[in-house]
Amino acid sequence: DDLLDWLKSGWLAWALDEGEQPRPPDVSLLRATDELESWCRRHGLLGAWGLQIPAPVPGDIGDDALPAEWIPSGRQAMPASAAHLWRWASYVVQPLQDLWSSKRPSLQDWLAGLQAALARAGALPVLMADEAGELALQSLRFDLLDANEPAGGLWAGLSSMTRLDGPAFLRWVSTVLEATTFRPPAPEQPADVVITPLARAVLRPFQAIVLPGADERQLGAMGSQSGWMGTRLREALDLATPMTQRAAQWDAFTLLMTRPGVICLYRLAQGSEPLEPSAWLERWATQAGQGIGQAADARLTVSIEPCPVYPPLPSLKEALWALPGQVTATSYEALRQCPYRFFANSVLGLREHDELEEGLDRSDFGIWLHEVLRRFHEQRQGQLAISSEAEDVQAWLDAAQHVLHETGLDRDSQRPFFLPFQADLDRLARAYVKWLRAHESGGWSLQDSERVAQRDLPISENLSVKLYGQIDRIDARHHEGGKQHLVLDYKTGSLEGLKRKVAQPLEDTQLAFYAALSDPQWVVSASYLHLDAQDVKQLDHPDVQRSAQALLDGLARDWSRLHAGAAMPALGEGSACTYCQARGLCRKDHWTVQEAST
Ligand code: SF4
């Protein structure tokens, strides 16, 4: 997201006909950024970092699309304009990237690299043309980098001796910029409203004065002593004490009150604690012999009709064409849990954007692990000789290294995020191979992995729906004179959650859905395969063929009802709602509680 924010910042100028990486004539920076963002969000950060783009060659803008070997396997092609932008962005940050991977460059090298990157991005002239931008550049002292500059000699010497790694340079830049304040020049016309502290308000010719915070907590309250010096020491050193500060505030207040028409405002309460007006108002009125008038409350009373919010009840009665023609295990699960969620995700096609943040979470690790297993089995199936357990473990680890490289997780910037997972890879490889060999001794062998499967389900004369899914793995064996298929779904989450799922087989959509997608001529069974370094556990669905038939019957019924215009109420409960992306849309948190009718 930081990279995308930078591309959208408005400071960049992707030159059309100058520079070493010019913009193609029909591509705008905004459009290319949008396309790059869509691609990255579709594939996640893991996909984005996996782009194996070689160092750009000056003057070479490349082909329209990224060559297929640069795109990690399993990813869609990147649109041409996004690919151009990605290459241009790589070219822009290359001076900094080179320094990031070298050994503690000097501050001078970093500043020269930053200057070069800003120049490549076209941001340098834009910043120099802006007063605040110019100040930012001055505070970074680009102009003093040249040792031949008379004023720059000392700074150039110091900056060439100071050595920093990448994170330290980032801290240095943010400290320097934080310490720099840009104050725009004051407008020539005097301001209509001036907000100023009490001490600075006195003896100034204001037309009218509003003094907010005239309550017992703010005006005339004794300040607390801060710092390590006590009151006695402060008095001895002739420094301000809470008493002298309070006396100075009183002087400023009385001087301000000599102006005509001062309006003092105070709050009636701070949170649940009631507040009184400051005692100084009374004290000043007594001393000055003047009354303080109580102004009427200036707020207007507005009556608002109650607008109860009820759970939504959309229906496709008027828009049968919007009923999706395809259903996946996830979308059908949504329909079973909460029809409104299905409406939001599958009918309206709404999706929440995942944050693209640095780091690697468990779901990224899951995607990575799927790819490792696919590659491991692909290579294993190509072997002519039967491998030993130790060879299998080594082949698994080799596949892991290969995918690490392919997804860019072995780069300097990404390696630290993978370290927590890296520590368990050996044990995971051994646990997986141990399970695999025991599994194969039962006659099973891998038939296919990551297979995209689909099947038409005819419902009535003019209604059908297509079941669509990607099955992690299908194993097969010959048993008791027939062929059996086993559908396996890899899981890395909670083992307890999986146990609960298989304990209620008719409630579990996923395995039943994949079984329904399998080749109907074979006996099929289905299991979750829980992948953990401690142990790899297979959790079998007790009767998946019956569940698959029940799912198909239920799906046909549900689709007929939706097609007949049945409402899709928001019925979600518990954890379904806790992690629901449509929660803001169904407005569950704002529903008006309806009283039970008597
Ligand atoms: S928050 Fe709950 S009720 Fe609302 S759409 Fe999501 S699952 Fe349904």
mmCIF file of C-alpha atoms in Angstrom, residues 237-373:
data_model
loop_
_atom_site.group_PDB
_atom_site.id
_atom_site.type_symbol
_atom_site.label_atom_id
_atom_site.label_comp_id
_atom_site.label_asym_id
_atom_site.label_seq_id
_atom_site.Cartn_x
_atom_site.Cartn_y
_atom_site.Cartn_z
ATOM 1 C CA LEU A 237 16.845 29.767 40.453
ATOM 2 C CA ASP A 238 14.169 32.357 39.733
ATOM 3 C CA LEU A 239 12.343 29.967 37.376
ATOM 4 C CA ALA A 240 8.578 29.750 36.854
ATOM 5 C CA THR A 241 6.648 27.771 39.494
ATOM 6 C CA PRO A 242 2.968 26.724 39.304
ATOM 7 C CA MET A 243 2.190 29.708 41.613
ATOM 8 C CA THR A 244 3.937 32.294 39.426
ATOM 9 C CA GLN A 245 2.380 30.762 36.277
ATOM 10 C CA ARG A 246 -1.056 31.009 37.834
ATOM 11 C CA ALA A 247 -0.431 34.636 38.857
ATOM 12 C CA ALA A 248 0.673 35.462 35.290
ATOM 13 C CA GLN A 249 -2.485 33.808 33.941
ATOM 14 C CA TRP A 250 -4.599 35.926 36.296
ATOM 15 C CA ASP A 251 -2.882 39.109 35.104
ATOM 16 C CA ALA A 252 -3.490 38.160 31.470
ATOM 17 C CA PHE A 253 -7.120 37.302 32.209
ATOM 18 C CA THR A 254 -7.860 40.582 33.997
ATOM 19 C CA LEU A 255 -6.241 42.561 31.194
ATOM 20 C CA LEU A 256 -8.272 40.670 28.600
ATOM 21 C CA MET A 257 -11.468 41.311 30.553
ATOM 22 C CA THR A 258 -10.931 45.074 30.208
ATOM 23 C CA ARG A 259 -11.963 44.682 26.545
ATOM 24 C CA PRO A 260 -15.655 45.197 25.844
ATOM 25 C CA GLY A 261 -17.897 42.240 24.975
ATOM 26 C CA VAL A 262 -15.787 39.283 26.126
ATOM 27 C CA ILE A 263 -17.750 36.027 25.840
ATOM 28 C CA CYS A 264 -16.616 33.250 28.198
ATOM 29 C CA LEU A 265 -17.684 29.676 27.377
ATOM 30 C CA TYR A 266 -17.538 26.715 29.707
ATOM 31 C CA ARG A 267 -18.602 23.084 29.513
ATOM 32 C CA LEU A 268 -21.276 21.733 31.853
ATOM 33 C CA ALA A 269 -19.520 18.382 32.110
ATOM 34 C CA GLN A 270 -16.342 16.586 31.156
ATOM 35 C CA GLY A 271 -17.469 13.090 30.257
ATOM 36 C CA SER A 272 -19.796 12.069 33.088
ATOM 37 C CA GLU A 273 -18.184 14.505 35.547
ATOM 38 C CA PRO A 274 -20.080 17.791 36.029
ATOM 39 C CA LEU A 275 -18.055 21.021 35.706
ATOM 40 C CA GLU A 276 -18.607 24.443 37.269
ATOM 41 C CA PRO A 277 -17.631 27.774 35.710
ATOM 42 C CA SER A 278 -14.197 28.996 36.821
ATOM 43 C CA ALA A 279 -14.118 30.727 40.225
ATOM 44 C CA TRP A 280 -12.078 33.471 38.556
ATOM 45 C CA LEU A 281 -15.217 34.777 36.795
ATOM 46 C CA GLU A 282 -16.801 35.491 40.182
ATOM 47 C CA ARG A 283 -13.510 36.857 41.574
ATOM 48 C CA TRP A 284 -13.085 39.222 38.630
ATOM 49 C CA ALA A 285 -16.732 40.382 38.828
ATOM 50 C CA THR A 286 -16.289 41.198 42.556
ATOM 51 C CA GLN A 287 -12.968 42.994 42.042
ATOM 52 C CA ALA A 288 -14.115 44.948 38.989
ATOM 53 C CA GLY A 289 -17.556 45.668 40.416
ATOM 54 C CA GLN A 290 -19.172 44.440 37.214
ATOM 55 C CA GLY A 291 -21.735 41.716 36.723
ATOM 56 C CA ILE A 292 -21.292 38.790 34.420
ATOM 57 C CA GLY A 293 -24.433 38.199 32.402
ATOM 58 C CA GLN A 294 -25.640 34.667 31.736
ATOM 59 C CA ALA A 295 -26.204 34.382 27.986
ATOM 60 C CA ALA A 296 -29.045 32.301 26.639
ATOM 61 C CA ASP A 297 -28.157 28.950 25.132
ATOM 62 C CA ALA A 298 -27.567 29.724 21.461
ATOM 63 C CA ARG A 299 -28.197 26.144 20.326
ATOM 64 C CA LEU A 300 -31.394 25.495 18.395
ATOM 65 C CA THR A 301 -33.707 22.686 19.347
ATOM 66 C CA VAL A 302 -34.261 20.418 16.367
ATOM 67 C CA SER A 303 -36.767 17.572 16.358
ATOM 68 C CA ILE A 304 -35.768 14.533 14.382
ATOM 69 C CA GLU A 305 -38.194 11.816 13.434
ATOM 70 C CA PRO A 306 -36.897 8.398 14.496
ATOM 71 C CA CYS A 307 -35.573 6.404 11.532
ATOM 72 C CA PRO A 308 -35.538 2.750 12.599
ATOM 73 C CA VAL A 309 -33.090 0.519 10.737
ATOM 74 C CA TYR A 310 -34.442 -2.938 9.925
ATOM 75 C CA PRO A 311 -32.540 -5.944 8.587
ATOM 76 C CA PRO A 312 -32.462 -5.759 4.774
ATOM 77 C CA LEU A 313 -34.532 -8.182 2.682
ATOM 78 C CA PRO A 314 -33.388 -7.942 -0.938
ATOM 79 C CA SER A 315 -34.894 -10.188 -3.573
ATOM 80 C CA LEU A 316 -34.195 -10.896 -7.234
ATOM 81 C CA LYS A 317 -37.888 -10.740 -8.154
ATOM 82 C CA GLU A 318 -37.357 -7.795 -10.501
ATOM 83 C CA ALA A 319 -33.881 -8.835 -11.637
ATOM 84 C CA LEU A 320 -33.734 -12.571 -12.206
ATOM 85 C CA TRP A 321 -30.887 -12.016 -14.667
ATOM 86 C CA ALA A 322 -28.697 -11.107 -11.667
ATOM 87 C CA LEU A 323 -28.871 -14.634 -10.209
ATOM 88 C CA PRO A 324 -25.294 -15.942 -10.628
ATOM 89 C CA GLY A 325 -24.914 -18.778 -13.121
ATOM 90 C CA GLN A 326 -21.986 -20.215 -11.177
ATOM 91 C CA VAL A 327 -21.476 -21.191 -7.561
ATOM 92 C CA THR A 328 -18.309 -22.008 -5.622
ATOM 93 C CA ALA A 329 -17.893 -23.735 -2.273
ATOM 94 C CA THR A 330 -17.248 -20.339 -0.647
ATOM 95 C CA SER A 331 -20.259 -18.603 -2.210
ATOM 96 C CA TYR A 332 -22.593 -21.499 -1.352
ATOM 97 C CA GLU A 333 -21.242 -21.539 2.204
ATOM 98 C CA ALA A 334 -22.102 -17.798 2.358
ATOM 99 C CA LEU A 335 -25.641 -18.510 1.147
ATOM 100 C CA ARG A 336 -26.119 -21.187 3.794
ATOM 101 C CA GLN A 337 -24.728 -19.018 6.587
ATOM 102 C CA CYS A 338 -26.398 -15.757 5.614
ATOM 103 C CA PRO A 339 -28.320 -15.182 2.346
ATOM 104 C CA TYR A 340 -27.644 -11.439 2.543
ATOM 105 C CA ARG A 341 -23.896 -12.063 2.572
ATOM 106 C CA PHE A 342 -24.334 -14.140 -0.588
ATOM 107 C CA PHE A 343 -26.327 -11.241 -2.065
ATOM 108 C CA ALA A 344 -23.523 -8.760 -1.286
ATOM 109 C CA ASN A 345 -20.622 -10.945 -2.444
ATOM 110 C CA SER A 346 -22.028 -12.994 -5.316
ATOM 111 C CA VAL A 347 -24.978 -11.006 -6.665
ATOM 112 C CA LEU A 348 -23.591 -7.479 -6.224
ATOM 113 C CA GLY A 349 -19.989 -8.694 -6.628
ATOM 114 C CA LEU A 350 -18.718 -6.569 -3.731
ATOM 115 C CA ARG A 351 -15.309 -7.392 -2.270
ATOM 116 C CA GLU A 352 -13.265 -5.861 0.497
ATOM 117 C CA HIS A 353 -9.776 -4.854 -0.563
ATOM 118 C CA ASP A 354 -7.119 -6.687 1.364
ATOM 119 C CA GLU A 355 -4.446 -4.453 2.826
ATOM 120 C CA LEU A 356 -1.168 -4.800 0.984
ATOM 121 C CA GLU A 357 1.188 -4.600 3.894
ATOM 122 C CA GLU A 358 4.704 -5.772 4.326
ATOM 123 C CA GLY A 359 5.000 -9.055 6.107
ATOM 124 C CA LEU A 360 3.608 -12.522 5.757
ATOM 125 C CA ASP A 361 0.534 -13.815 7.522
ATOM 126 C CA ARG A 362 -0.737 -17.379 7.895
ATOM 127 C CA SER A 363 -2.874 -17.202 4.767
ATOM 128 C CA ASP A 364 0.161 -16.085 2.694
ATOM 129 C CA PHE A 365 2.059 -19.004 4.198
ATOM 130 C CA GLY A 366 -0.838 -21.298 3.206
ATOM 131 C CA ILE A 367 -0.675 -20.104 -0.425
ATOM 132 C CA TRP A 368 3.074 -20.591 -0.442
ATOM 133 C CA LEU A 369 2.736 -24.098 1.032
ATOM 134 C CA HIS A 370 0.173 -25.144 -1.608
ATOM 135 C CA GLU A 371 2.673 -24.191 -4.289
ATOM 136 C CA VAL A 372 5.494 -26.115 -2.534
ATOM 137 C CA LEU A 373 3.349 -29.271 -2.390
#
